[in-house]
Coordinates of C-alpha atoms in Angstrom, one line a residue:
X1 CA 56.1 252.1 -22.3
X2 CA 56.2 255.4 -20.6
X3 CA 58.0 258.7 -21.2
X4 CA 59.1 260.8 -18.3
X5 CA 56.1 263.1 -17.5
X6 CA 56.2 266.5 -15.9
X7 CA 53.4 265.6 -13.5
X8 CA 51.8 262.3 -12.4
X9 CA 48.4 262.7 -10.8
X10 CA 47.4 259.7 -8.7
X11 CA 43.6 259.2 -8.4
X12 CA 40.9 260.5 -10.7
X13 CA 38.3 261.7 -8.2
X14 CA 37.3 265.3 -8.0
X15 CA 40.7 266.5 -6.7
X16 CA 42.7 264.4 -9.2
X17 CA 40.5 265.4 -12.2
X18 CA 40.9 269.1 -11.5
X19 CA 44.6 268.7 -10.8
X20 CA 45.2 266.9 -14.1
X21 CA 43.1 269.3 -16.1
X22 CA 44.8 272.4 -14.6
X23 CA 48.3 271.2 -15.0
X24 CA 47.7 269.9 -18.6
X25 CA 45.9 273.1 -19.7
X26 CA 48.9 275.2 -18.4
X27 CA 51.2 273.1 -20.6
X28 CA 52.7 270.4 -18.4
X29 CA 52.7 266.8 -19.7
X30 CA 50.5 264.9 -17.3
X31 CA 49.7 261.3 -16.6
X32 CA 46.5 260.6 -14.7
X33 CA 46.6 257.2 -13.0
X34 CA 43.4 255.7 -11.7
X35 CA 42.3 252.3 -10.5
X36 CA 39.1 252.4 -12.6
X37 CA 38.8 254.4 -15.8
X38 CA 35.0 253.9 -15.6
X39 CA 34.7 255.8 -12.3
X40 CA 36.4 259.2 -13.1
X41 CA 35.1 261.9 -10.9
X42 CA 32.5 259.5 -9.5
X43 CA 30.0 260.9 -7.0
X44 CA 30.7 258.3 -4.3
X45 CA 28.2 259.9 -1.9
X46 CA 25.3 262.1 -2.6
X47 CA 24.6 263.1 -6.3
X48 CA 24.9 266.9 -5.8
X49 CA 27.4 269.7 -6.2
X50 CA 27.4 273.0 -4.2
X51 CA 25.4 273.9 -1.1
X52 CA 26.2 276.2 1.8
X53 CA 29.7 277.7 1.1
X54 CA 30.4 274.8 -1.2
X55 CA 28.6 276.5 -4.0
X56 CA 30.9 279.5 -3.7
X57 CA 33.8 277.1 -4.0
X58 CA 32.5 275.6 -7.3
X59 CA 32.0 279.1 -8.7
X60 CA 35.6 280.0 -7.7
X61 CA 36.9 276.9 -9.4
X62 CA 35.0 277.8 -12.5
X63 CA 36.3 281.4 -12.4
X64 CA 39.8 280.1 -12.2
X65 CA 39.3 277.9 -15.3
X66 CA 38.5 274.6 -13.7
X67 CA 35.9 272.1 -15.0
X68 CA 33.6 271.3 -12.0
X69 CA 31.1 274.1 -12.7
X70 CA 30.9 273.3 -16.4
X71 CA 30.4 269.6 -15.8
X72 CA 27.7 270.3 -13.2
X73 CA 25.8 272.6 -15.5
X74 CA 25.8 270.0 -18.3
X75 CA 24.5 267.2 -16.0
X76 CA 22.3 268.8 -13.3
X77 CA 18.7 267.7 -12.9
X78 CA 17.7 270.3 -10.3
X79 CA 19.1 273.8 -9.3
X80 CA 18.4 275.8 -6.2
X81 CA 19.9 278.9 -4.7
X82 CA 20.0 278.3 -1.0
X83 CA 19.7 281.0 1.7
X84 CA 17.9 283.5 -0.5
X85 CA 16.0 284.8 2.6
X86 CA 19.3 286.0 4.0
X87 CA 21.9 288.5 2.7
X88 CA 23.9 287.8 -0.5
X89 CA 27.0 286.8 1.4
X90 CA 25.0 283.7 2.4
X91 CA 23.5 282.8 -1.0
X92 CA 24.8 279.4 -2.1
X93 CA 24.0 277.6 -5.3
X94 CA 23.3 273.8 -5.2
X95 CA 22.6 271.4 -8.0
X96 CA 21.3 267.9 -8.0
X97 CA 23.3 266.0 -10.6
X98 CA 22.8 262.9 -12.8
X99 CA 25.4 260.6 -11.2
X100 CA 26.3 258.6 -14.3
X101 CA 26.3 261.6 -16.7
X102 CA 28.5 263.6 -14.3
X103 CA 31.2 261.0 -14.5
X104 CA 30.9 260.6 -18.3
X105 CA 31.0 264.3 -18.9
X106 CA 34.1 264.7 -16.7
X107 CA 35.8 261.9 -18.7
X108 CA 34.9 263.4 -22.0
X109 CA 36.4 266.8 -20.9
X110 CA 39.6 265.2 -19.7
X111 CA 40.0 263.1 -22.8
X112 CA 39.7 266.4 -24.9
X113 CA 42.4 268.1 -22.8
X114 CA 45.7 268.3 -24.5
X115 CA 48.9 267.1 -22.8
X116 CA 46.9 264.6 -20.7
X117 CA 47.5 260.8 -20.8
X118 CA 45.7 258.0 -18.8
X119 CA 46.8 254.8 -17.2
X120 CA 44.6 252.3 -15.3
X121 CA 46.6 250.8 -12.5
X122 CA 47.1 251.1 -8.7
X123 CA 50.0 253.2 -7.4
X124 CA 51.7 251.5 -4.5
X125 CA 54.6 253.8 -3.8
X126 CA 56.3 257.0 -4.8
X127 CA 60.0 257.0 -5.7
X128 CA 62.4 259.7 -4.5
X129 CA 66.0 260.8 -4.8
X130 CA 67.8 263.3 -2.7
X131 CA 64.6 264.4 -1.0
X132 CA 62.7 264.9 -4.2
X133 CA 60.0 262.8 -5.8
X134 CA 60.9 261.4 -9.2
X135 CA 58.1 259.0 -10.0
X136 CA 55.7 256.2 -8.9
X137 CA 55.6 252.4 -8.7
X138 CA 52.4 250.6 -9.6
X139 CA 50.8 247.2 -8.7
X140 CA 51.4 246.0 -12.3
X141 CA 55.1 246.5 -11.8
X142 CA 55.6 249.7 -13.7
X143 CA 58.0 252.4 -12.6
X144 CA 57.0 255.7 -14.2
X145 CA 59.1 258.7 -13.9
X146 CA 57.9 262.3 -13.3
X147 CA 59.2 265.6 -12.1
X148 CA 56.3 266.1 -9.8
X149 CA 53.6 263.9 -8.3
X150 CA 50.1 264.8 -6.9
X151 CA 48.5 262.3 -4.6
X152 CA 44.7 262.5 -4.5
X153 CA 43.7 259.1 -3.1
X154 CA 40.4 260.0 -1.5
X155 CA 39.1 257.3 0.9
X156 CA 41.1 254.5 -0.7
X157 CA 44.3 254.5 1.5
X158 CA 43.9 251.3 3.5
X159 CA 40.1 251.8 3.3
X160 CA 37.9 249.5 5.3
X161 CA 34.1 249.3 4.7
X162 CA 31.9 248.5 7.8
X163 CA 28.3 247.2 7.8
X164 CA 27.4 246.1 11.3
X165 CA 29.9 243.4 12.3
X166 CA 30.9 242.8 8.7
X167 CA 34.0 244.6 7.4
X168 CA 36.1 244.3 4.3
X169 CA 38.7 246.3 2.4
X170 CA 37.5 248.9 -0.1
X171 CA 37.8 252.5 -1.2
X172 CA 34.1 252.6 -1.8
X173 CA 31.5 249.9 -2.4
X174 CA 32.6 247.8 -5.4
X175 CA 36.1 249.2 -5.5
X176 CA 39.1 247.8 -3.7
X177 CA 41.3 249.7 -1.3
X178 CA 44.7 251.1 -2.1
X179 CA 47.6 249.7 -0.1
X180 CA 51.2 250.5 0.1
X181 CA 51.2 254.3 -0.2
X182 CA 50.6 255.0 3.5
X183 CA 53.4 252.7 4.5
X184 CA 55.7 254.2 1.9
X185 CA 55.0 257.7 3.1
X186 CA 55.4 256.9 6.8
X187 CA 58.7 255.3 6.0
X188 CA 59.7 258.7 4.6
X189 CA 58.8 260.4 7.8
X190 CA 55.1 261.5 7.2
X191 CA 52.6 261.3 10.0
X192 CA 49.3 259.5 9.1
X193 CA 46.0 259.1 11.0
X194 CA 42.5 257.6 10.4
X195 CA 39.2 259.3 9.6
X196 CA 35.7 257.9 8.9
X197 CA 32.8 258.8 6.6
X198 CA 29.6 257.1 5.7
X199 CA 26.9 256.8 3.1
X200 CA 23.2 255.8 3.3
X201 CA 21.0 253.1 1.7
X202 CA 20.1 253.5 -2.0
X203 CA 16.3 252.9 -2.5
X204 CA 14.2 251.8 -5.5
X205 CA 12.0 254.8 -6.3
X206 CA 9.3 252.5 -7.7
X207 CA 8.7 251.3 -4.1
X208 CA 8.4 254.8 -2.5
X209 CA 5.0 256.3 -1.8
X210 CA 5.8 259.9 -2.7
X211 CA 2.3 261.0 -1.7
X212 CA 3.5 260.8 1.9
X213 CA 6.6 262.9 1.3
X214 CA 7.0 266.7 0.9
X215 CA 8.0 267.7 -2.6
X216 CA 11.0 270.1 -3.0
X217 CA 11.1 271.6 -6.5
X218 CA 13.9 273.5 -8.0
X219 CA 14.0 277.2 -8.6
X220 CA 11.5 278.6 -11.0
X221 CA 14.3 280.2 -13.0
X222 CA 17.3 277.9 -12.5
X223 CA 20.8 279.4 -12.6
X224 CA 24.1 278.0 -13.5
X225 CA 27.5 277.4 -11.9
X226 CA 29.7 278.3 -14.7
X227 CA 30.4 281.8 -15.9
X228 CA 30.7 280.4 -19.4
X229 CA 27.8 279.9 -21.8
X230 CA 26.7 276.5 -20.5
X231 CA 23.2 275.1 -21.3
X232 CA 20.3 276.4 -19.3
X233 CA 18.3 273.8 -17.3
X234 CA 14.9 273.6 -19.0
X235 CA 13.3 270.8 -17.0
X236 CA 13.9 269.6 -13.5
X237 CA 13.4 266.6 -11.2
X238 CA 12.0 267.1 -7.7
X239 CA 13.6 266.1 -4.4
X240 CA 11.5 265.2 -1.4
X241 CA 11.5 265.5 2.3
X242 CA 10.8 262.6 4.7
X243 CA 11.0 262.3 8.5
X244 CA 12.0 259.7 11.0
X245 CA 10.1 259.2 14.2
X246 CA 10.5 257.6 17.6
X247 CA 9.6 254.1 16.3
X248 CA 12.4 254.4 13.7
X249 CA 14.8 255.5 16.4
X250 CA 13.9 252.6 18.6
X251 CA 14.5 250.2 15.8
X252 CA 17.9 251.7 15.0
X253 CA 19.0 251.4 18.6
X254 CA 18.5 247.7 18.5
X255 CA 21.5 247.5 16.2
X256 CA 23.9 249.5 18.5
X257 CA 25.4 246.4 20.0
X258 CA 26.6 245.4 16.5
X259 CA 27.6 248.9 15.5
X260 CA 31.3 249.3 14.6
X261 CA 31.2 252.8 16.0
X262 CA 30.0 251.8 19.4
X263 CA 31.9 248.5 19.5
X264 CA 35.2 250.4 18.9
X265 CA 36.0 248.7 15.5
X266 CA 36.2 252.2 13.9
X267 CA 39.1 254.2 15.2
X268 CA 38.7 257.2 12.8
X269 CA 36.5 260.2 13.7
X270 CA 33.6 260.9 11.5
X271 CA 32.3 264.2 10.1
X272 CA 30.6 266.4 12.8
X273 CA 28.3 268.1 10.3
X274 CA 27.2 265.0 8.4
X275 CA 26.8 262.4 11.1
X276 CA 25.3 258.9 10.7
X277 CA 21.7 258.4 11.7
X278 CA 22.7 256.3 14.7
X279 CA 25.0 259.1 15.8
X280 CA 22.2 261.7 15.5
X281 CA 19.7 259.7 17.6
X282 CA 22.4 259.1 20.2
X283 CA 23.7 262.7 20.4
X284 CA 20.3 264.3 20.0
X285 CA 18.2 261.9 22.0
X286 CA 15.7 264.7 22.8
X287 CA 14.7 265.0 19.1
X288 CA 11.6 263.0 18.2
X289 CA 12.4 263.1 14.5
X290 CA 15.1 263.9 12.0
X291 CA 14.7 265.3 8.5
X292 CA 15.7 263.2 5.4
X293 CA 16.3 264.4 1.9
X294 CA 15.1 262.0 -0.8
X295 CA 17.3 262.7 -3.8
X296 CA 17.0 261.3 -7.4
X297 CA 20.2 259.8 -8.8
X298 CA 19.6 260.9 -12.4
X299 CA 17.2 261.4 -15.3
X300 CA 16.9 257.8 -16.3
X301 CA 17.1 255.8 -13.1
X302 CA 14.7 254.9 -10.3
X303 CA 17.5 255.0 -7.7
X304 CA 17.2 257.4 -4.8
X305 CA 19.7 258.6 -2.3
X306 CA 18.4 259.0 1.3
X307 CA 20.4 262.0 2.4
X308 CA 20.6 262.1 6.3
X309 CA 20.3 258.3 6.7
X310 CA 24.0 257.4 6.6
X311 CA 24.6 254.3 8.6
X312 CA 27.1 251.6 9.5
X313 CA 24.5 249.5 11.3
X314 CA 23.7 245.9 10.3
X315 CA 21.9 245.8 7.0
X316 CA 18.8 244.1 8.4
X317 CA 18.4 246.9 11.0
X318 CA 18.8 249.6 8.4
X319 CA 16.2 248.0 6.3
X320 CA 13.7 247.5 9.1
X321 CA 14.1 251.1 10.3
X322 CA 13.8 252.4 6.7
X323 CA 10.4 250.6 6.2
X324 CA 9.0 252.3 9.3
X325 CA 9.5 255.8 7.7
X326 CA 6.3 257.1 6.3
X327 CA 6.4 256.6 2.5
X328 CA 8.9 253.8 2.7
X329 CA 6.7 251.0 4.0
X330 CA 7.2 248.9 0.9
X331 CA 10.7 250.1 0.1
X332 CA 13.2 247.9 -1.6
X333 CA 16.9 248.8 -1.4
X334 CA 19.7 248.6 -4.0
X335 CA 22.4 248.5 -1.4
X336 CA 22.7 249.2 2.3
X337 CA 24.5 252.1 3.9
X338 CA 28.1 251.7 5.1
X339 CA 30.9 253.4 6.9
X340 CA 34.4 253.7 5.4
X341 CA 37.5 254.2 7.4
X342 CA 40.7 255.4 5.7
X343 CA 44.1 257.0 6.1
X344 CA 44.9 260.7 5.8
X345 CA 47.9 262.9 6.4
X346 CA 47.5 265.8 8.8
X347 CA 47.9 268.9 6.6
X348 CA 50.3 270.8 8.8
X349 CA 52.9 268.7 6.8
X350 CA 52.1 270.9 3.7
X351 CA 53.2 274.3 2.3
X352 CA 50.4 276.6 1.2
X353 CA 51.0 275.4 -2.3
X354 CA 50.0 271.9 -1.1
X355 CA 53.5 270.7 -1.7
X356 CA 54.7 268.5 1.1
X357 CA 57.4 269.9 3.4
X358 CA 59.3 266.6 3.6
X359 CA 59.5 265.6 -0.1
X360 CA 60.0 268.3 -2.7
X361 CA 57.6 268.3 -5.7
X362 CA 55.2 265.9 -4.0
X363 CA 51.7 267.4 -3.5
X364 CA 48.6 266.2 -1.6
X365 CA 45.1 267.2 -2.5
X366 CA 41.6 266.2 -1.3
X367 CA 40.6 263.7 1.4
X368 CA 44.2 262.7 1.9
X369 CA 44.4 266.1 3.7
X370 CA 41.4 265.4 5.9
X371 CA 38.7 267.2 4.0
X372 CA 35.2 265.9 3.1
X373 CA 33.2 266.8 0.1
X374 CA 33.6 266.9 -3.7
X375 CA 33.9 270.7 -3.7
X376 CA 36.7 271.0 -1.1
X377 CA 38.6 268.2 -2.9
X378 CA 38.2 269.8 -6.4
X379 CA 39.5 273.1 -5.1
X380 CA 42.6 271.6 -3.6
X381 CA 43.2 269.6 -6.8
X382 CA 43.0 272.7 -8.9
X383 CA 45.5 274.6 -6.6
X384 CA 47.9 271.6 -6.5
X385 CA 47.8 271.2 -10.3
X386 CA 48.5 274.9 -10.8
X387 CA 51.3 275.0 -8.3
X388 CA 53.0 271.9 -9.4
X389 CA 53.2 273.3 -12.9
X390 CA 54.4 276.7 -11.7
X391 CA 57.1 275.0 -9.5
X392 CA 58.4 273.1 -12.5
X393 CA 58.5 276.3 -14.6
X394 CA 60.4 278.0 -11.7
X395 CA 57.6 280.6 -11.4
X396 CA 56.2 282.1 -8.2
X397 CA 53.6 280.0 -6.4
X398 CA 49.9 280.7 -6.6
X399 CA 48.5 281.2 -3.1
X400 CA 45.0 282.7 -2.5
X401 CA 44.5 284.8 0.7
X402 CA 41.5 284.5 3.0
X403 CA 40.2 287.8 1.7
X404 CA 40.4 286.7 -1.9
X405 CA 38.6 283.3 -2.0
X406 CA 36.9 280.6 0.0
X407 CA 39.7 278.4 -1.5
X408 CA 42.1 280.6 0.4
X409 CA 40.2 280.1 3.6
X410 CA 40.1 276.3 3.1
X411 CA 43.8 275.9 2.6
X412 CA 44.7 278.3 5.3
X413 CA 42.4 276.5 7.8
X414 CA 43.8 273.1 6.9
X415 CA 47.4 274.2 7.4
X416 CA 47.2 276.6 10.3
X417 CA 44.4 275.2 12.3
X418 CA 44.8 271.5 11.5
X419 CA 41.9 269.0 11.8
X420 CA 40.8 266.3 14.1
X421 CA 37.6 265.4 12.1
X422 CA 36.8 265.6 8.4
X423 CA 36.9 269.3 7.4
X424 CA 33.8 270.9 5.7
X425 CA 33.5 274.5 4.5
X426 CA 30.9 276.8 5.9
X427 CA 30.2 280.5 5.3
X428 CA 30.9 281.1 9.0
X429 CA 34.6 280.1 8.4
X430 CA 35.1 283.1 6.1
X431 CA 35.6 286.3 8.0
X432 CA 35.3 288.3 4.7
X433 CA 32.3 286.5 3.3
X434 CA 30.6 289.7 2.2
X435 CA 33.5 290.1 -0.2
X436 CA 33.6 286.4 -1.2
X437 CA 30.1 286.0 -2.7
X438 CA 29.1 283.5 -5.3
X439 CA 28.1 286.2 -7.7
X440 CA 31.5 287.9 -7.9
X441 CA 33.8 284.9 -8.1
X442 CA 34.7 285.8 -11.7
X443 CA 35.4 289.4 -10.9
X444 CA 37.7 288.3 -8.1
X445 CA 39.6 285.5 -9.7
X446 CA 39.4 285.2 -13.5
X447 CA 41.9 288.1 -14.1
X448 CA 44.4 286.4 -11.8
X449 CA 44.0 283.0 -13.5
X450 CA 44.3 284.6 -17.0
X451 CA 47.7 286.0 -16.0
X452 CA 48.7 282.5 -14.9
X453 CA 47.7 281.2 -18.3
X454 CA 44.8 279.0 -17.2
X455 CA 41.7 281.1 -17.8
X456 CA 41.1 281.7 -21.5
X457 CA 41.2 285.0 -23.2
X458 CA 37.5 284.6 -23.9
X459 CA 36.8 284.2 -20.2
X460 CA 38.9 287.3 -19.4
X461 CA 37.2 289.5 -22.0
X462 CA 33.8 288.4 -20.7
X463 CA 34.7 289.4 -17.2
X464 CA 36.1 292.7 -18.2
X465 CA 32.9 293.4 -20.2
X466 CA 30.9 292.5 -17.1
X467 CA 33.1 294.7 -14.8
X468 CA 32.5 297.7 -17.2
X469 CA 28.8 297.0 -17.5
X470 CA 28.4 296.8 -13.7
X471 CA 30.2 300.2 -13.3
X472 CA 28.0 301.7 -16.1
X473 CA 24.8 300.3 -14.6
X474 CA 25.6 301.7 -11.2
X475 CA 26.4 305.1 -12.8
X476 CA 23.0 305.0 -14.5
X477 CA 21.2 304.3 -11.2
X478 CA 23.2 307.0 -9.4
X479 CA 22.5 309.6 -12.1
X480 CA 18.9 309.0 -13.3
X481 CA 16.1 310.4 -11.2
X482 CA 12.5 309.3 -11.4
X483 CA 9.2 311.1 -10.8
X484 CA 6.3 310.0 -8.6
X485 CA 4.3 309.2 -11.8
X486 CA 7.0 306.9 -13.0
X487 CA 7.6 304.7 -9.9
X488 CA 4.7 305.1 -7.4
X489 CA 2.8 302.3 -8.9
X490 CA 5.8 300.0 -8.5
X491 CA 6.3 301.1 -4.9
X492 CA 2.6 300.6 -4.0
X493 CA 2.6 297.1 -5.5
X494 CA 5.7 296.3 -3.4
X495 CA 4.0 297.6 -0.2
X496 CA 6.4 300.5 0.4
X497 CA 5.7 304.3 0.7
X498 CA 5.3 306.4 -2.4
X499 CA 7.5 309.3 -3.2
X500 CA 6.4 312.9 -3.5
X501 CA 9.3 314.4 -5.6
X502 CA 12.1 313.3 -7.9
X503 CA 14.4 310.7 -6.4
X504 CA 17.6 309.0 -7.7
X505 CA 17.1 305.4 -8.7
X506 CA 19.8 304.1 -6.5
X507 CA 18.0 305.6 -3.5
X508 CA 14.8 303.8 -4.5
X509 CA 16.7 300.5 -4.8
X510 CA 18.0 300.8 -1.3
X511 CA 14.5 300.0 0.0
X512 CA 14.5 296.3 1.1
X513 CA 11.0 295.8 -0.6
X514 CA 12.3 296.9 -4.0
X515 CA 14.4 294.7 -6.4
X516 CA 16.2 295.9 -9.5
X517 CA 14.0 293.6 -11.6
X518 CA 10.9 295.4 -10.3
X519 CA 12.3 298.7 -11.4
X520 CA 13.4 297.3 -14.8
X521 CA 9.9 295.9 -15.5
X522 CA 8.3 299.2 -14.7
X523 CA 10.8 301.6 -16.3
X524 CA 11.2 301.2 -20.1
X525 CA 14.5 303.2 -20.3
X526 CA 16.0 300.9 -17.6
X527 CA 14.8 297.8 -19.4
X528 CA 16.4 299.0 -22.6
X529 CA 19.7 299.6 -20.8
X530 CA 19.9 296.0 -19.5
X531 CA 18.5 294.3 -22.6
X532 CA 21.5 295.7 -24.4
X533 CA 23.7 293.2 -22.7
X534 CA 22.0 290.1 -23.9
X535 CA 23.0 286.9 -22.2
X536 CA 25.1 288.9 -19.6
X537 CA 22.0 290.8 -18.4
X538 CA 20.9 288.3 -15.7
X539 CA 24.4 288.3 -14.0
X540 CA 24.7 292.0 -14.5
X541 CA 21.3 292.7 -12.7
X542 CA 22.2 290.5 -9.8
X543 CA 25.7 292.0 -9.4
X544 CA 24.5 295.6 -9.7
X545 CA 21.7 295.2 -7.2
X546 CA 24.0 293.6 -4.6
X547 CA 26.6 296.4 -4.9
X548 CA 24.0 299.1 -4.6
X549 CA 22.1 297.6 -1.6
X550 CA 25.2 296.5 0.3
X551 CA 27.8 299.0 -0.7
X552 CA 28.3 300.3 2.9
X553 CA 28.9 296.8 4.2
X554 CA 31.2 295.9 1.3
X555 CA 33.3 299.0 1.7
X556 CA 33.7 298.5 5.5
X557 CA 34.9 294.9 5.0
X558 CA 37.3 296.0 2.3
X559 CA 38.8 298.6 4.7
X560 CA 39.1 295.9 7.4
X561 CA 40.8 293.5 5.0
X562 CA 43.3 296.2 3.9
X563 CA 44.0 297.2 7.5
X564 CA 44.7 293.7 8.6
X565 CA 46.8 292.9 5.6
X566 CA 49.5 295.2 7.0
X567 CA 50.5 292.4 9.4
X568 CA 48.8 289.6 7.5
X569 CA 51.6 289.4 4.9
X570 CA 54.5 290.2 7.3
X571 CA 56.8 287.2 6.4
X572 CA 58.3 284.7 8.8
X573 CA 61.4 282.8 7.8
X574 CA 61.0 279.1 7.4
X575 CA 64.0 278.5 9.7
X576 CA 62.9 281.0 12.4
X577 CA 63.9 279.7 15.8
X578 CA 60.8 280.1 17.9
X579 CA 62.3 278.3 20.8
X580 CA 64.7 281.2 21.3
X581 CA 61.9 283.7 22.0
X582 CA 61.2 283.1 25.7
X583 CA 58.5 285.7 25.6
X584 CA 56.3 283.3 23.6
X585 CA 54.1 280.9 25.5
X586 CA 55.4 277.3 25.5
X587 CA 52.4 276.2 23.5
X588 CA 53.0 278.9 20.9
X589 CA 56.6 277.9 20.5
X590 CA 55.6 274.3 20.1
X591 CA 52.8 275.0 17.5
X592 CA 54.8 277.6 15.5
X593 CA 57.9 275.3 15.3
X594 CA 55.6 272.4 14.1
X595 CA 53.5 274.3 11.6
X596 CA 56.1 276.9 10.4
X597 CA 53.7 279.6 9.2
X598 CA 54.8 281.7 6.3
X599 CA 53.3 285.0 7.6
X600 CA 52.1 286.7 10.8
X601 CA 48.6 286.3 9.5
X602 CA 48.9 282.6 9.2
X603 CA 50.5 282.4 12.6
X604 CA 47.6 284.3 14.2
X605 CA 45.2 281.6 13.1
X606 CA 47.0 278.7 14.7
X607 CA 45.1 277.2 17.6
X608 CA 47.0 277.9 20.8
X609 CA 48.8 281.0 19.5
X610 CA 47.4 283.9 21.4
X611 CA 47.2 287.6 20.4
X612 CA 49.9 288.3 23.0
X613 CA 52.1 285.8 21.2
X614 CA 51.5 287.6 17.9
X615 CA 52.4 290.9 19.5
X616 CA 55.7 289.4 20.6
X617 CA 56.4 288.3 17.0
X618 CA 55.4 291.7 15.5
X619 CA 57.6 293.6 18.0
X620 CA 60.6 291.2 17.4
X621 CA 60.2 291.5 13.6
X622 CA 59.8 295.3 13.7
X623 CA 63.2 295.5 15.4

């Protein structure tokens, strides 16, 4: 029934979908195997993409030629740019999505991708020969050959769902768990462990009293994730804020005796930054209330997701506590919250391409590596798909540095620092976040992707046009002077001091009270300049303003990145005998021998490797 494929992708979540699309678009023959063709790229948890640092990742995926940003733009029901009160390094786009339409759009795009086939089945093992993967075995008895395999199994590996004292197998509610792969991989020598995540009740919106909640509208002028010409959002649905109180907390505590977390039935550790409601009231017992985000699931449904109310408590306790929240007194639920425990494989077992160290041409991407979140998974899938294709073509690998992309930070963190809880991206994890802004992802990455063969010529030409337009616009601001008669009315309206003589426009723009849009609206010649760029004008204005206002900070960070790159990329041989360097601390020898960093920079970020240890390595290598 099956030919031999270049690449088999196991799992069609966010990681698997991006991996399959990338590899197929690069020219590899790809088979995407999923347990349920109706659940491709399903939003198993909250119906949203982006957020703090995650929005930057989605824009980077799009800049590289991935699909996540395009699908989000086509299916979002609300858009907000978070952290606008802070500097642009912190600005993070977030979109509420239509859960059903998101999955449908992903499937449509994958079905229109050349070189990509589908098979609905469960993979129970990989097959190998001479230390190299050569295919998979499925539950329906098929053995399918491939030159490379990418595993993106999400929360399905030996997944167990917990609701109070009830527990049953499952990868998410309504879908069975995947068994066999963990055992197969551990027999091959891989180390596995357990993690846990959770999800809240889903509520019937017809039974919510929204008059008691705080409305959260989308941005007045909603933006987009994709740098392509995706549709603009013309109407939006509101989200809402609700709050727990001490009565709700007291009710939740009555279920602690039956909680699988406190009874020890869950061995895996949960996400620190997205804890269950019972974990929050236990860890933060001094807090009298916790904020909840009430999020619509789509355009044409009454279902709401209660973000912040994840729980594994008994369903009757969850329900009683929910109905004590103002606005939810008459609430009916579609299904209770639950926790899910699953297998993952500590990512120190990977190369930076996401290829495993133990089995050649076998790649891991997504929650199998211990991450949490659609965005982190999709980024890994994209990188695994690209690198699997490049390896088969005997081309150099594609590895992003920490100074190039949040995706580079993500993969470097996973491999060098390891994890003991589900990994989530934050802007604070990126030491070069002023360089890695959401607005310049295309300028940073599209040219690289075009050279790889993934980003289209159309994308590349658009980015080059934008790059030239930004340079030209900055030159106009630096060259053109304005008189008091031209700008004082703008300055006075903005509450800043008027000028008394001619001043360059870029000097005016440096004032924190003044935006480029204010200058454009008051200066006809400047308006004509930007109107000339049509659909590109909005992006161009944002990019130009950021570069003018923050030029000093950007240049300082670029200098720092270049200075550190001297040692960052100093290579370390994969067979380097760290045990022979007695000047290294015992912990450093142990960690370096286990993780096998490729460069000095990667070694410096391993927990337990001190600056003194790095100095020893640099001196040794210099000799």
